[in-house]
JSON list of C-alpha atoms in Angstrom, two decimals:
[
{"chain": "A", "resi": 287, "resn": "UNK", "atom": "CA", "xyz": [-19.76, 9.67, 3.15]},
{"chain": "A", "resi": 288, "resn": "UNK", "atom": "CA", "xyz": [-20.38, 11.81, 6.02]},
{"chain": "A", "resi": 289, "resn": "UNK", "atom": "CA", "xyz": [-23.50, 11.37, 8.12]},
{"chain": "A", "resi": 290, "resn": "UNK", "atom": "CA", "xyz": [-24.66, 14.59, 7.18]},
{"chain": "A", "resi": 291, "resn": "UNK", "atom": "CA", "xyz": [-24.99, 14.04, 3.59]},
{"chain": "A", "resi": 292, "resn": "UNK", "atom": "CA", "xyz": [-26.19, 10.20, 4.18]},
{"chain": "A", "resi": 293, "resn": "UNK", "atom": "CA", "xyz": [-29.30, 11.38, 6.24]},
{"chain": "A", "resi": 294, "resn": "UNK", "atom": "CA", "xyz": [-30.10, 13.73, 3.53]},
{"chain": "A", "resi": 295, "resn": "UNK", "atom": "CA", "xyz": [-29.65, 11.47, 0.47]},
{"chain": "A", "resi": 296, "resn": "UNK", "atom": "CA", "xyz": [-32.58, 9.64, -0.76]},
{"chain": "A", "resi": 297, "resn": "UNK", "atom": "CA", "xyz": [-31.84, 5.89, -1.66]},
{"chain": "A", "resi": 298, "resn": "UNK", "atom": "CA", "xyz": [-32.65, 5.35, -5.62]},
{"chain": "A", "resi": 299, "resn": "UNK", "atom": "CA", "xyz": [-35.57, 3.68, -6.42]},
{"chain": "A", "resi": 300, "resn": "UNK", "atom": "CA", "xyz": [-35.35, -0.07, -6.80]},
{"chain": "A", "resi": 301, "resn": "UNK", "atom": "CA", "xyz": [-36.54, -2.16, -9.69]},
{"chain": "A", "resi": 302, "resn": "UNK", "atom": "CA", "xyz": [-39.23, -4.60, -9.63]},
{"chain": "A", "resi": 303, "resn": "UNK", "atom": "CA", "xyz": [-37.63, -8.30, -9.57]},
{"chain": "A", "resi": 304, "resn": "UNK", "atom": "CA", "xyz": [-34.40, -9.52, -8.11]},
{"chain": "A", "resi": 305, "resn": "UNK", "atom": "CA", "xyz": [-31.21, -7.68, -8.70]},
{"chain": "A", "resi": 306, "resn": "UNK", "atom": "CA", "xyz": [-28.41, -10.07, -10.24]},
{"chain": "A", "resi": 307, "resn": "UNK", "atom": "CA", "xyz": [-26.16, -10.84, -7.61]},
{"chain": "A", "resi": 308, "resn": "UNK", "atom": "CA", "xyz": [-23.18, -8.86, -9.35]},
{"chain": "A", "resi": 309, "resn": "UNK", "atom": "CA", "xyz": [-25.39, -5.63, -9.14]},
{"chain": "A", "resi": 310, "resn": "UNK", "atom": "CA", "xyz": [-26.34, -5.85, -5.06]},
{"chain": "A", "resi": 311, "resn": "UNK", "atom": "CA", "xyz": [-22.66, -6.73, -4.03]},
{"chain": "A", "resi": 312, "resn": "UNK", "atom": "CA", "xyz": [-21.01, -3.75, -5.98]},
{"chain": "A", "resi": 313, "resn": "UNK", "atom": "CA", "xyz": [-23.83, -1.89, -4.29]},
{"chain": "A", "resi": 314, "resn": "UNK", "atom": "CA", "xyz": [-22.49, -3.07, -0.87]},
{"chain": "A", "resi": 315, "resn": "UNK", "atom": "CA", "xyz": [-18.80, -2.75, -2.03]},
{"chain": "A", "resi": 316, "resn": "UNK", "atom": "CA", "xyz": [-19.29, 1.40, -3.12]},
{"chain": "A", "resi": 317, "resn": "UNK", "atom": "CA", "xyz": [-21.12, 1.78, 0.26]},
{"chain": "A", "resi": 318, "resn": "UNK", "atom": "CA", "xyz": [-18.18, 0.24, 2.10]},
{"chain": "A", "resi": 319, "resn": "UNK", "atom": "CA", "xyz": [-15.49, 1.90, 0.56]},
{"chain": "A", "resi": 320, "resn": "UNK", "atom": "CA", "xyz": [-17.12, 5.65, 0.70]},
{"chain": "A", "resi": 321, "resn": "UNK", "atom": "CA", "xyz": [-17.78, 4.91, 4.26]},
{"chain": "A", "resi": 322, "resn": "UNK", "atom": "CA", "xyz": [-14.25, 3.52, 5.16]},
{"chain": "A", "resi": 323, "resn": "UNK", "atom": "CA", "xyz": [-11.85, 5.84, 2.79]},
{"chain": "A", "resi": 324, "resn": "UNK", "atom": "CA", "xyz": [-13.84, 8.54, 5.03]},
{"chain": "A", "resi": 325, "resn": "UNK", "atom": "CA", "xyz": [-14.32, 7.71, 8.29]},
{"chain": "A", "resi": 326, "resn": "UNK", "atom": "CA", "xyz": [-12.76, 4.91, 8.84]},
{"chain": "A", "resi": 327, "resn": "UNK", "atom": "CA", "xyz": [-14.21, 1.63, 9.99]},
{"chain": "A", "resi": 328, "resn": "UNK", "atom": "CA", "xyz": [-15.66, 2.12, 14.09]},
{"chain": "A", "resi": 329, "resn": "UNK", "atom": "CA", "xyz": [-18.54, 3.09, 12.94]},
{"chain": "A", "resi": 330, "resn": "UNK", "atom": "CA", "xyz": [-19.55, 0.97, 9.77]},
{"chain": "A", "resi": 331, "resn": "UNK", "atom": "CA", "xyz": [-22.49, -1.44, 10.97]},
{"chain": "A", "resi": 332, "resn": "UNK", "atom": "CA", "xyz": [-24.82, -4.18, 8.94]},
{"chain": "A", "resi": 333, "resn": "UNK", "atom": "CA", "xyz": [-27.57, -1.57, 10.20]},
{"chain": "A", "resi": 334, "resn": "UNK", "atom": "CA", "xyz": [-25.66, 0.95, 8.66]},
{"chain": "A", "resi": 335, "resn": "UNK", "atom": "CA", "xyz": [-24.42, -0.28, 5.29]},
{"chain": "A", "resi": 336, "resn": "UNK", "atom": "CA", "xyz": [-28.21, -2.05, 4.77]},
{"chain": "A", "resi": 337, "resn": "UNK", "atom": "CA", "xyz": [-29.47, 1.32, 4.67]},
{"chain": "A", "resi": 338, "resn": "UNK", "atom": "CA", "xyz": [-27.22, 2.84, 2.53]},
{"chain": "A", "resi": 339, "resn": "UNK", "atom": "CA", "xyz": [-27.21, 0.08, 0.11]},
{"chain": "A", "resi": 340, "resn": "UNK", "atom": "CA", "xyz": [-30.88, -0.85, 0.28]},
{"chain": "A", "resi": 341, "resn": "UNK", "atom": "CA", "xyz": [-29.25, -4.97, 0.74]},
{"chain": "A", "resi": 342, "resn": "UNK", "atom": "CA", "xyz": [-31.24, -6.17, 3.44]},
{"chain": "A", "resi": 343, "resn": "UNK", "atom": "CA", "xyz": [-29.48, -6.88, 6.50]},
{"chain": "A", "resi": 344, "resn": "UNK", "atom": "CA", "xyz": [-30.00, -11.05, 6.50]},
{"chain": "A", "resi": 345, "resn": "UNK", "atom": "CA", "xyz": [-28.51, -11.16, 2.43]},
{"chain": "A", "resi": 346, "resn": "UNK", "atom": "CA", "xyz": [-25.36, -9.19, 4.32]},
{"chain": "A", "resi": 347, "resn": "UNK", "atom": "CA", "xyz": [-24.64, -11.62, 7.28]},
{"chain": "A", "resi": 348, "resn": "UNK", "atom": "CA", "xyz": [-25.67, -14.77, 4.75]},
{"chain": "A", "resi": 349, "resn": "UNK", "atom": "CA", "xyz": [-22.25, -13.11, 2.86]},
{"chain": "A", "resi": 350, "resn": "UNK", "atom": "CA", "xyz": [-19.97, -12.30, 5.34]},
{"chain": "A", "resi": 351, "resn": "UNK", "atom": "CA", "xyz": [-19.64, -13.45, 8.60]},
{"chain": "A", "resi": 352, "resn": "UNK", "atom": "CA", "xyz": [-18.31, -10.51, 10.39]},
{"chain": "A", "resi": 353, "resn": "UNK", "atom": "CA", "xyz": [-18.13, -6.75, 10.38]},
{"chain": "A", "resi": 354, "resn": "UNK", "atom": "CA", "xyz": [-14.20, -7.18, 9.70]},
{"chain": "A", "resi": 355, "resn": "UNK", "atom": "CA", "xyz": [-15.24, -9.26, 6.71]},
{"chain": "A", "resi": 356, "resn": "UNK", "atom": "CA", "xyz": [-17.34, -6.67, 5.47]},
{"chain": "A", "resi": 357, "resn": "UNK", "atom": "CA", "xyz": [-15.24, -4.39, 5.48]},
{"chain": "A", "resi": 358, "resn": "UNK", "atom": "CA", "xyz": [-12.14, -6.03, 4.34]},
{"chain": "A", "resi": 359, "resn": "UNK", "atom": "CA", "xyz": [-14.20, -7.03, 1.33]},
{"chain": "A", "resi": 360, "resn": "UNK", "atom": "CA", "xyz": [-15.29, -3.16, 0.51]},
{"chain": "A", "resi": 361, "resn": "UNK", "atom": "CA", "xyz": [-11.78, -2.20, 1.51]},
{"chain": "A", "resi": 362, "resn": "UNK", "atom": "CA", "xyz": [-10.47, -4.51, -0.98]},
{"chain": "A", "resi": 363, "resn": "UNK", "atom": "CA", "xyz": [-12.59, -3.57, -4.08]},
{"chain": "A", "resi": 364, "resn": "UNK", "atom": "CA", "xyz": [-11.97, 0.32, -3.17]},
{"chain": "A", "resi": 365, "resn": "UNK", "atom": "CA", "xyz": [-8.16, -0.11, -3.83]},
{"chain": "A", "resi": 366, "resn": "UNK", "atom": "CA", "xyz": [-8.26, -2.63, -6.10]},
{"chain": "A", "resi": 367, "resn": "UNK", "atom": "CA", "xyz": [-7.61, -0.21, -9.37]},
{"chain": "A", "resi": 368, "resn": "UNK", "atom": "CA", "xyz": [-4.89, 1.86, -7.37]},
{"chain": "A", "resi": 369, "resn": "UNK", "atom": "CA", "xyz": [-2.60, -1.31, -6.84]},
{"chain": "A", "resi": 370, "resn": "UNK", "atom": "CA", "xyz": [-2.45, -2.87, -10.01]},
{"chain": "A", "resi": 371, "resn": "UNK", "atom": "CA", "xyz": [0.35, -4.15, -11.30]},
{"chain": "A", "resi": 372, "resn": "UNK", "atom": "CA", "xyz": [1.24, -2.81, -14.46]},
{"chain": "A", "resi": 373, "resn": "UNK", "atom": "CA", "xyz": [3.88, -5.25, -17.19]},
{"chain": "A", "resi": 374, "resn": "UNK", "atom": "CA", "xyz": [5.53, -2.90, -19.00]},
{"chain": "A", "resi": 375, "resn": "UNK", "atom": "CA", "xyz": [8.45, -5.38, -19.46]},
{"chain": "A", "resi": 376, "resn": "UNK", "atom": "CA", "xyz": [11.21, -3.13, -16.87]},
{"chain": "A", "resi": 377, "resn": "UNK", "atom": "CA", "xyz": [10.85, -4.90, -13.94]},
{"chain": "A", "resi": 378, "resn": "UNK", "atom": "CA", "xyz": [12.71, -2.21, -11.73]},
{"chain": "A", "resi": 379, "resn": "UNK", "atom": "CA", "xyz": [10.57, 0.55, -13.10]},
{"chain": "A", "resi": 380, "resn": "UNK", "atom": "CA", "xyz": [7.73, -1.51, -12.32]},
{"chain": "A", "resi": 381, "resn": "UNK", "atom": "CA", "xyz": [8.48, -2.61, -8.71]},
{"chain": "A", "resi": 382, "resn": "UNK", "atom": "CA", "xyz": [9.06, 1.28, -8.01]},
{"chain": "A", "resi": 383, "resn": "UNK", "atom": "CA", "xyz": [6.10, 2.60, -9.55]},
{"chain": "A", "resi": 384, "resn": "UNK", "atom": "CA", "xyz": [3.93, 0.11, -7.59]},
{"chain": "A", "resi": 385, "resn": "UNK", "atom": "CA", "xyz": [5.51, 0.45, -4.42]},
{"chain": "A", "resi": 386, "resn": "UNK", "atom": "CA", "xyz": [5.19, 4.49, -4.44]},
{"chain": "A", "resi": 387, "resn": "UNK", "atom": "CA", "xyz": [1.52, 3.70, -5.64]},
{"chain": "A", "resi": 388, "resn": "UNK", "atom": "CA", "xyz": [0.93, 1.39, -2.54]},
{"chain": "A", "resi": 389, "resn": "UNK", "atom": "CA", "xyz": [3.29, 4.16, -0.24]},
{"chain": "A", "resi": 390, "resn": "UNK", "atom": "CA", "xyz": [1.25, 6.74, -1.47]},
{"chain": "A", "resi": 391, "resn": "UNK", "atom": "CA", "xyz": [-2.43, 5.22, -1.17]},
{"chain": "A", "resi": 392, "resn": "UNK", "atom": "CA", "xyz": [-0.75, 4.19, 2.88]},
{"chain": "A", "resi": 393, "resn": "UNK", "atom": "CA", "xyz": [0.33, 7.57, 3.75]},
{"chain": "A", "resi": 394, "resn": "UNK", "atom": "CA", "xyz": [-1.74, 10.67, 1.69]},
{"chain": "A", "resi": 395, "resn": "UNK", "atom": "CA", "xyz": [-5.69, 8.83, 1.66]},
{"chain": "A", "resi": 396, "resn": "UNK", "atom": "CA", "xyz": [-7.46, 7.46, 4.75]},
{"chain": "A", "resi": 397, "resn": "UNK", "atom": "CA", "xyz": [-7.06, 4.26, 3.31]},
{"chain": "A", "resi": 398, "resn": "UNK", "atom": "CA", "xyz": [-3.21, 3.55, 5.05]},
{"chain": "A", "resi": 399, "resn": "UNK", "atom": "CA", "xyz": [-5.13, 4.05, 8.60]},
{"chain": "A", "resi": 400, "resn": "UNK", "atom": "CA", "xyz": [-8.17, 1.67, 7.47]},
{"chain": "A", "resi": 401, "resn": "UNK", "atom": "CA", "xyz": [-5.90, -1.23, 6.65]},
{"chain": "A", "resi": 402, "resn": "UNK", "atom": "CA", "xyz": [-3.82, -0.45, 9.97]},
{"chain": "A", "resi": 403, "resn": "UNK", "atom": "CA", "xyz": [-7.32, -1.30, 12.01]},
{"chain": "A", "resi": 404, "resn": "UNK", "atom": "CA", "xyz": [-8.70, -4.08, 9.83]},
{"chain": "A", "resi": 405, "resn": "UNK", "atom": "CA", "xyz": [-5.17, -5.59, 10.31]},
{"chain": "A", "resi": 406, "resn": "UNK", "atom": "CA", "xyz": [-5.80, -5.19, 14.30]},
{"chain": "A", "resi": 407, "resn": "UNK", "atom": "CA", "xyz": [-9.33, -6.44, 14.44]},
{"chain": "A", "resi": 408, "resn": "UNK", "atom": "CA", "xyz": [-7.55, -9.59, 12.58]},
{"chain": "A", "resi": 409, "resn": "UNK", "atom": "CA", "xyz": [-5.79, -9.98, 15.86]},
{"chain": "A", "resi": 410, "resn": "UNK", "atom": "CA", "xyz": [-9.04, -10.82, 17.76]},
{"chain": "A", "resi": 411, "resn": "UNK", "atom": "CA", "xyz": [-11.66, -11.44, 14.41]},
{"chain": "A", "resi": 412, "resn": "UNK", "atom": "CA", "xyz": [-10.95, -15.13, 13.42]},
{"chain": "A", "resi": 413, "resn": "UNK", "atom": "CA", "xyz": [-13.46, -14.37, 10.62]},
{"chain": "A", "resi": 414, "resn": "UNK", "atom": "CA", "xyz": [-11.69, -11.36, 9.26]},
{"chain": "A", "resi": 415, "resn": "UNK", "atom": "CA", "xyz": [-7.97, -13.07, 9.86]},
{"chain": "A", "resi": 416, "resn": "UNK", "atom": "CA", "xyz": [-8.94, -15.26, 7.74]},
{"chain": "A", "resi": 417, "resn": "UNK", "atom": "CA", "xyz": [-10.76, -13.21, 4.64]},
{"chain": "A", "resi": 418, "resn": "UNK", "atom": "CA", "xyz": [-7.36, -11.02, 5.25]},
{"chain": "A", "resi": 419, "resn": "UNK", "atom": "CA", "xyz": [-5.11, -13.88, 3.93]},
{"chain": "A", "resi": 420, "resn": "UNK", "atom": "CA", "xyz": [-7.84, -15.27, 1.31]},
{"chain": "A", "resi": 421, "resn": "UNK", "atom": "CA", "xyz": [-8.44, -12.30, -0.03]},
{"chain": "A", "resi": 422, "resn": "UNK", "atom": "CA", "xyz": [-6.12, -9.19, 0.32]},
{"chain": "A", "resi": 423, "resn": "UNK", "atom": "CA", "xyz": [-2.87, -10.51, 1.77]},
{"chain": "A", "resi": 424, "resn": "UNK", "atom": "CA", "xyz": [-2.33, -13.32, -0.43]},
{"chain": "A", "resi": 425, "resn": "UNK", "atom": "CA", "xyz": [-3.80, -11.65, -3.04]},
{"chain": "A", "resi": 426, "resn": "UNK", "atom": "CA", "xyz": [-1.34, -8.84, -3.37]},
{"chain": "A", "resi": 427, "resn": "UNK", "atom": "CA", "xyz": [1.55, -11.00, -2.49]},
{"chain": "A", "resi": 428, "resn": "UNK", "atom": "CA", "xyz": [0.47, -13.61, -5.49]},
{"chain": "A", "resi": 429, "resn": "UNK", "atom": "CA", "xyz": [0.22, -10.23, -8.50]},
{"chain": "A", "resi": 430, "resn": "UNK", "atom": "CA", "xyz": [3.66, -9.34, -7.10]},
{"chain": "A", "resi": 431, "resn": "UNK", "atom": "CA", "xyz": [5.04, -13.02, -7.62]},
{"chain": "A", "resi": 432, "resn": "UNK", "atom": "CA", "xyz": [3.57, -13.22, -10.60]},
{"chain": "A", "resi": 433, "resn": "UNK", "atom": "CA", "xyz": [5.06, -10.06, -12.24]},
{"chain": "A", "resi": 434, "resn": "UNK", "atom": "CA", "xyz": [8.50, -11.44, -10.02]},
{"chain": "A", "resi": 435, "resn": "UNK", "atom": "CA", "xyz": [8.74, -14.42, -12.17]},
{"chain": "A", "resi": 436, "resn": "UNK", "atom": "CA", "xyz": [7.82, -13.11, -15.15]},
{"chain": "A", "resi": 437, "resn": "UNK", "atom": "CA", "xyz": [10.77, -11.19, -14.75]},
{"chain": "A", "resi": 438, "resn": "UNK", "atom": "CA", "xyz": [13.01, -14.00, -14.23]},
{"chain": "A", "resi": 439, "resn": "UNK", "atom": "CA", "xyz": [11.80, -15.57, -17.11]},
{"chain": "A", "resi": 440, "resn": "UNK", "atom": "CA", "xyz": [12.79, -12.58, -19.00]},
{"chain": "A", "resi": 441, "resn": "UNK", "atom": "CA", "xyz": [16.42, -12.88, -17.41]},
{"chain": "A", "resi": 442, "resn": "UNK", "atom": "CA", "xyz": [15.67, -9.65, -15.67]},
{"chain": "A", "resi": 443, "resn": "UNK", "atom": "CA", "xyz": [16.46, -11.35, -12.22]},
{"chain": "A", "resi": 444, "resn": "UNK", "atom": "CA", "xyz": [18.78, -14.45, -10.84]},
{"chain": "A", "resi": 445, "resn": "UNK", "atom": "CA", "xyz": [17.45, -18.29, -11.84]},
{"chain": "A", "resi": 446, "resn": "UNK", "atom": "CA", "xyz": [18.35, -18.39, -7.77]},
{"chain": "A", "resi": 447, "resn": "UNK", "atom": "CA", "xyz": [15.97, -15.47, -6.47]},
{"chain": "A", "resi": 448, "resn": "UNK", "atom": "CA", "xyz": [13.17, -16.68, -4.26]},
{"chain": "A", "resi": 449, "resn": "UNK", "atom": "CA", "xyz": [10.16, -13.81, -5.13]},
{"chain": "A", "resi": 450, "resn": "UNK", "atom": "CA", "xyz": [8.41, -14.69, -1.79]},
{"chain": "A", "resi": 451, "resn": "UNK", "atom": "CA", "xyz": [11.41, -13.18, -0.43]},
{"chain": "A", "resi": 452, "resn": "UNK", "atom": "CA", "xyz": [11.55, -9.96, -2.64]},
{"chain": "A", "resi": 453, "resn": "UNK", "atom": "CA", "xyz": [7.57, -9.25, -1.76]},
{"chain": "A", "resi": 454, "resn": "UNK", "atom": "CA", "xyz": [8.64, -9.47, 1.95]},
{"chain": "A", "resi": 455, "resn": "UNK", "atom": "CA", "xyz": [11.57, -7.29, 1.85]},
{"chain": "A", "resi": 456, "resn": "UNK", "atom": "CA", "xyz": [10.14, -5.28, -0.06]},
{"chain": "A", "resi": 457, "resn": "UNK", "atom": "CA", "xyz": [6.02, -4.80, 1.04]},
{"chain": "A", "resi": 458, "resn": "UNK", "atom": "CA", "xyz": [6.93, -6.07, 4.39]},
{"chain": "A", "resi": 459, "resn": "UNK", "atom": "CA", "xyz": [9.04, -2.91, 4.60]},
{"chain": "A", "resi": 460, "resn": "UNK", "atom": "CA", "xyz": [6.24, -0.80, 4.06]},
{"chain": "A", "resi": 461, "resn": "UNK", "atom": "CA", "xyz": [4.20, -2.47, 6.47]},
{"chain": "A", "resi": 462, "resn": "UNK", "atom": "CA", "xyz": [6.50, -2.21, 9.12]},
{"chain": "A", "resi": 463, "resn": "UNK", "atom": "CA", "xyz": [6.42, 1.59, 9.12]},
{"chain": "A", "resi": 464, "resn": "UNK", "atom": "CA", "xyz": [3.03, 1.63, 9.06]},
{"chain": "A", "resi": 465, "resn": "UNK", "atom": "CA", "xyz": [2.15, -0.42, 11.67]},
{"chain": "A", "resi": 466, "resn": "UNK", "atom": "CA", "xyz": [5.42, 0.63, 13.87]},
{"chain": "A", "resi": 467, "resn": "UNK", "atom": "CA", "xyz": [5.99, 4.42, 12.66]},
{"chain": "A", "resi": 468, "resn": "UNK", "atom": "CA", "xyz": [9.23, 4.69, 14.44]},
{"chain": "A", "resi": 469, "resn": "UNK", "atom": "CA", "xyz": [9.96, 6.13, 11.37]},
{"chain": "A", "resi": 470, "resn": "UNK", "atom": "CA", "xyz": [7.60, 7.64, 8.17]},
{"chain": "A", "resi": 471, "resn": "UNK", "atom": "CA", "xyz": [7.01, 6.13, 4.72]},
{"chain": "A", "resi": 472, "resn": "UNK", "atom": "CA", "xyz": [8.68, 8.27, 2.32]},
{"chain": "A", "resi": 473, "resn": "UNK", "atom": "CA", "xyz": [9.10, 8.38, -1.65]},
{"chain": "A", "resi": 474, "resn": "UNK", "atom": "CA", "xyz": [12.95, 8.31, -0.35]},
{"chain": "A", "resi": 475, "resn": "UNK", "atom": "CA", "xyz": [12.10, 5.35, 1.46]},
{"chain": "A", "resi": 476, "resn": "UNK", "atom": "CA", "xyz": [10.51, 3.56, -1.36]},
{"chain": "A", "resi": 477, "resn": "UNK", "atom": "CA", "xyz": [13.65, 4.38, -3.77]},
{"chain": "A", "resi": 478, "resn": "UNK", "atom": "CA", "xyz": [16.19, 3.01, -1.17]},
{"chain": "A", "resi": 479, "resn": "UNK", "atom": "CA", "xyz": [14.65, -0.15, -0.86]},
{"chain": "A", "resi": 480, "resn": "UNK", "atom": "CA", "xyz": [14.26, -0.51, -4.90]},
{"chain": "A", "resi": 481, "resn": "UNK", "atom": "CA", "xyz": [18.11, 0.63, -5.04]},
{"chain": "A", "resi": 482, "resn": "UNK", "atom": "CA", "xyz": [19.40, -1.75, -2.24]},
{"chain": "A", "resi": 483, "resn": "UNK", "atom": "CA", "xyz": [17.46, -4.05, -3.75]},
{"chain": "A", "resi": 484, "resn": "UNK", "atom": "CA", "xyz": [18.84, -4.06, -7.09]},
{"chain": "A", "resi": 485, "resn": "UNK", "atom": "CA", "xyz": [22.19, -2.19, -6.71]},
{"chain": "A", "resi": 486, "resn": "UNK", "atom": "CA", "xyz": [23.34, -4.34, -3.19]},
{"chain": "A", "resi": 487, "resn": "UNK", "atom": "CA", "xyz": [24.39, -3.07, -0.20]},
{"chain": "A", "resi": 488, "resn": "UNK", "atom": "CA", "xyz": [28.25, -4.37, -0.81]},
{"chain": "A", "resi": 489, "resn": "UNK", "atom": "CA", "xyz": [31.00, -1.78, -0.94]},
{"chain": "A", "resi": 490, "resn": "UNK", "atom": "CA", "xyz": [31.44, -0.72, -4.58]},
{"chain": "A", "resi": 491, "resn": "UNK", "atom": "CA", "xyz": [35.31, -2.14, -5.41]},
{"chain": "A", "resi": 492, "resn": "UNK", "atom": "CA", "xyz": [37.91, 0.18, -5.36]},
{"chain": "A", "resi": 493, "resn": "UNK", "atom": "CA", "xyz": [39.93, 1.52, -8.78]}
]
């Protein structure tokens, strides 16, 4: 949402009455999300996001704490569609097709560099370091152990595998690039680490 068009857009009229809860915070969430997957988050304020939203700025701080809370919370709710994790009952073609999803959502939309500085502002936010692990970090790591031991269930993977494990080597890969980019997030990239992960990275034997 770029300043431009928010100064000339009129906010839409309000109805008499309270709004149900449900209705003002996916108000908040849209506003959030347009401003973050387009600008990024320096310059997304309470002031800001109460006037886009028409929430008044004390219902805001009464529901989160911080700007970093704020805007992990919008952040969360704007990607929250793209990272699903589908069951269709291949666990490989699953893990590969979510992974490129979450590459792809890191490296080609604004949204990779948003989660790079909400994962900063952790470093100093105790506030947002802590919505981070309530409610994207261990959120995304629980859908991926989830569909992990579903698949072990289904004998697609060892009684011995620890999933925990997979989502690091796997997500944790992903992150590192981002947040270190030594070197770039690639579809190559993502199909390595599904093939290493599944075919080993022992010497084949010998005829």
């Amino acid at each position: 949402m770029t300043k431009q068009a928010e100064g000339a857009a009129e906010r839409p009229a309000r109805r008499r009455g309270r709004r149900p809860a449900e209705e003002v915070r996916a108000d908040v969430f849209r506003v959030v999300g347009e401003v973050l997957l387009e600008e990024g988050s320096a310059d997304l304020t309470f002031e800001r996001v109460a006037r886009l939203s028409g929430v008044s700025k004390t219902t805001l701080y009464k529901w989160w704490p911080s700007k970093g809370a704020l805007a992990l919370d919008g952040y969360f709710h704007a990607v929250e569609e793209t990272l699903a994790f589908e069951d269709t009952g291949d666990i490989r073609a699953d893990l590969t097709r979510q992974l490129l999803s979450f590459a792809h959502l890191m490296t080609r939309t604004p949204a990779g560099r948003v989660l790079t500085e909400l994962i900063g502002q952790s470093q100093t936010d105790e506030d947002l370091a802590t919505a981070f692990r309530s409610l994207y970090s261990s959120g995304r790591r629980r859908l991926a152990g989830e569909r992990l031991l579903r698949a072990k269930e289904q004998g697609q993977l060892r009684e011995d595998v620890d999933v925990q494990v997979l989502v690091d080597q796997l997500w944790g890969a992903v992150y590192h690039r981002l947040l270190i980019p030594d070197e770039p997030v690639t579809d190559e990239f993502v199909l390595a680490l599904i093939s290493h992960l599944f075919d080993g990275i022992a010497p084949r034997p010998t005829a």
